[in-house]
Amino acid sequence: MLTRIDHIGIACHDLDTTVEFYRATYGFEVFHTEVNEEQGVREAMLKINETSDGGASYLQLLEPTREDSAVGKWLAKNGEGVHHIAFGTADVDADSEDIRSKGVRVLYDEPRHGSMGSRITFLHPKDCHGVLTELVTSAPVESPEH
């Protein structure tokens, strides 16, 4: 079952400039950065708030590291802006199969590695009213040692 909006992905030409805009304008700070070689992006996760299921909601800023990446191609065609919306789920495998059984195309046969150790898959935008939709199972949160 989908439990929250995990993040909204925003494609940008210059990650550092875009991070500074969100910091200066809204006061959002970078929670995590990484380069995902498989997806060809450099990203920054800006935490917006905690959620009741123990997760959080983020803005994910995405700068392509190569022109032939999915985000690079999208950015060349559409310019900067909202790239996708991601919903959090406790079980990306089960929820993606359930959604697939309803006739929605799931873009990966098996979930892949996502930000901060998560597992992800995407749903085809043509089956989701023009919105590229991501399903995310966050990595387990390590409890502090007592």
Coordinates of C-alpha atoms in Angstrom, one line a residue:
M1 CA 0.0 0.0 0.0
L2 CA 1.3 3.4 -0.9
T3 CA 1.8 5.4 2.3
R4 CA 3.1 8.9 1.4
I5 CA 4.6 11.1 -1.2
D6 CA 8.3 10.1 -0.8
H7 CA 9.7 12.8 -3.1
I8 CA 9.1 15.0 -6.1
G9 CA 12.0 14.7 -8.6
I10 CA 13.0 18.0 -10.3
A11 CA 15.4 18.0 -13.3
C12 CA 17.9 20.8 -13.4
H13 CA 20.9 21.9 -15.5
D14 CA 23.1 22.9 -12.5
L15 CA 22.6 21.1 -9.3
D16 CA 24.5 23.5 -7.1
T17 CA 22.6 26.6 -8.4
T18 CA 19.3 24.8 -8.0
V19 CA 20.2 23.7 -4.4
E20 CA 21.1 27.3 -3.6
F21 CA 17.8 28.6 -4.9
Y22 CA 15.8 26.2 -2.7
R23 CA 18.0 27.0 0.3
A24 CA 17.8 30.7 -0.1
T25 CA 14.2 30.9 -1.1
Y26 CA 12.5 28.3 1.1
G27 CA 15.2 27.4 3.7
F28 CA 15.5 23.8 2.6
E29 CA 18.8 22.2 3.4
V30 CA 20.5 19.3 1.7
F31 CA 19.9 16.0 3.6
H32 CA 21.8 13.7 1.2
T33 CA 23.8 13.8 -2.1
E34 CA 25.0 11.0 -4.3
V35 CA 25.8 10.1 -7.9
N36 CA 23.8 7.3 -9.4
E37 CA 26.0 6.0 -12.2
E38 CA 23.3 3.5 -13.4
Q39 CA 20.8 6.3 -13.9
G40 CA 23.3 8.9 -15.0
V41 CA 22.5 11.5 -12.4
R42 CA 24.0 13.6 -9.7
E43 CA 21.3 14.3 -7.1
A44 CA 20.5 16.2 -3.9
M45 CA 17.7 15.2 -1.5
L46 CA 16.2 18.2 0.4
K47 CA 14.2 17.0 3.4
I48 CA 10.8 18.7 3.7
N49 CA 9.3 16.9 6.7
E50 CA 9.1 13.7 8.6
T51 CA 6.1 11.5 8.0
S52 CA 3.9 9.4 10.3
D53 CA 5.2 6.1 8.9
G54 CA 8.7 6.9 10.0
G55 CA 9.8 8.1 6.5
A56 CA 10.2 11.6 5.2
S57 CA 9.2 13.7 2.2
Y58 CA 11.9 15.2 0.0
L59 CA 12.6 17.3 -3.1
Q60 CA 15.0 15.3 -5.2
L61 CA 17.0 17.6 -7.5
L62 CA 18.5 15.8 -10.5
E63 CA 21.4 16.9 -12.7
P64 CA 22.3 14.5 -15.5
T65 CA 25.9 13.3 -15.6
R66 CA 25.6 12.4 -19.3
E67 CA 23.3 13.5 -22.1
D68 CA 22.1 10.0 -22.9
S69 CA 20.7 9.4 -19.5
A70 CA 16.9 9.3 -19.0
V71 CA 17.0 12.6 -17.1
G72 CA 19.4 14.1 -19.7
K73 CA 17.1 13.3 -22.6
W74 CA 14.1 14.5 -20.6
L75 CA 15.8 17.8 -19.7
A76 CA 16.9 18.4 -23.4
K77 CA 13.3 17.9 -24.5
N78 CA 11.4 19.6 -21.7
G79 CA 13.8 21.9 -19.9
E80 CA 14.0 22.3 -16.1
G81 CA 11.1 21.3 -14.0
V82 CA 9.1 18.5 -12.3
H83 CA 10.3 15.2 -13.7
H84 CA 8.4 12.7 -11.6
I85 CA 6.5 12.0 -8.4
A86 CA 7.5 9.2 -6.0
F87 CA 5.2 7.4 -3.6
G88 CA 6.6 5.5 -0.6
T89 CA 5.6 1.9 0.0
A90 CA 6.7 -0.7 2.5
D91 CA 7.0 -3.3 -0.3
V92 CA 7.9 -2.0 -3.7
D93 CA 7.9 -5.6 -5.1
A94 CA 4.3 -6.4 -4.0
D95 CA 2.9 -3.0 -4.9
S96 CA 4.5 -2.9 -8.3
E97 CA 3.1 -6.4 -9.1
D98 CA -0.3 -5.3 -7.9
I99 CA -0.3 -2.2 -10.1
R100 CA 1.1 -4.2 -13.0
S101 CA -1.9 -6.6 -12.6
K102 CA -4.2 -3.6 -13.1
G103 CA -2.7 -3.0 -16.6
V104 CA -0.2 -0.3 -15.7
R105 CA 3.2 -0.8 -17.3
V106 CA 6.0 -1.1 -14.7
L107 CA 9.3 -0.1 -16.3
Y108 CA 11.7 -2.5 -14.5
D109 CA 11.2 -6.2 -14.2
E110 CA 12.9 -6.1 -10.8
P111 CA 13.2 -3.0 -8.6
R112 CA 16.6 -1.2 -8.7
H113 CA 18.9 0.7 -6.4
G114 CA 17.7 4.2 -5.7
S115 CA 18.7 7.1 -3.5
M116 CA 19.9 6.5 0.1
G117 CA 19.9 2.7 -0.3
S118 CA 16.2 2.5 -1.4
R119 CA 14.6 0.1 -3.8
I120 CA 12.7 1.7 -6.7
T121 CA 10.7 1.1 -9.9
F122 CA 8.9 3.4 -12.2
L123 CA 5.4 3.3 -13.8
H124 CA 5.0 4.4 -17.4
P125 CA 3.7 8.0 -17.7
K126 CA 1.3 7.1 -20.5
D127 CA -0.5 4.8 -18.1
C128 CA -0.5 7.4 -15.3
H129 CA -2.1 10.4 -17.0
G130 CA 1.2 11.8 -18.2
V131 CA 3.0 11.6 -14.9
L132 CA 6.2 9.5 -14.6
T133 CA 5.6 7.8 -11.2
E134 CA 8.1 6.1 -9.0
L135 CA 7.5 3.6 -6.2
V136 CA 10.1 3.7 -3.4
T137 CA 10.8 1.4 -0.5
S138 CA 13.2 3.3 1.8
A139 CA 16.2 1.5 3.2
P140 CA 15.7 0.3 6.8
V141 CA 16.4 3.0 9.4
E142 CA 19.1 1.8 11.7
S143 CA 18.0 2.2 15.3
P144 CA 20.5 4.0 17.6
E145 CA 22.5 1.7 19.9
H146 CA 21.5 1.9 23.6

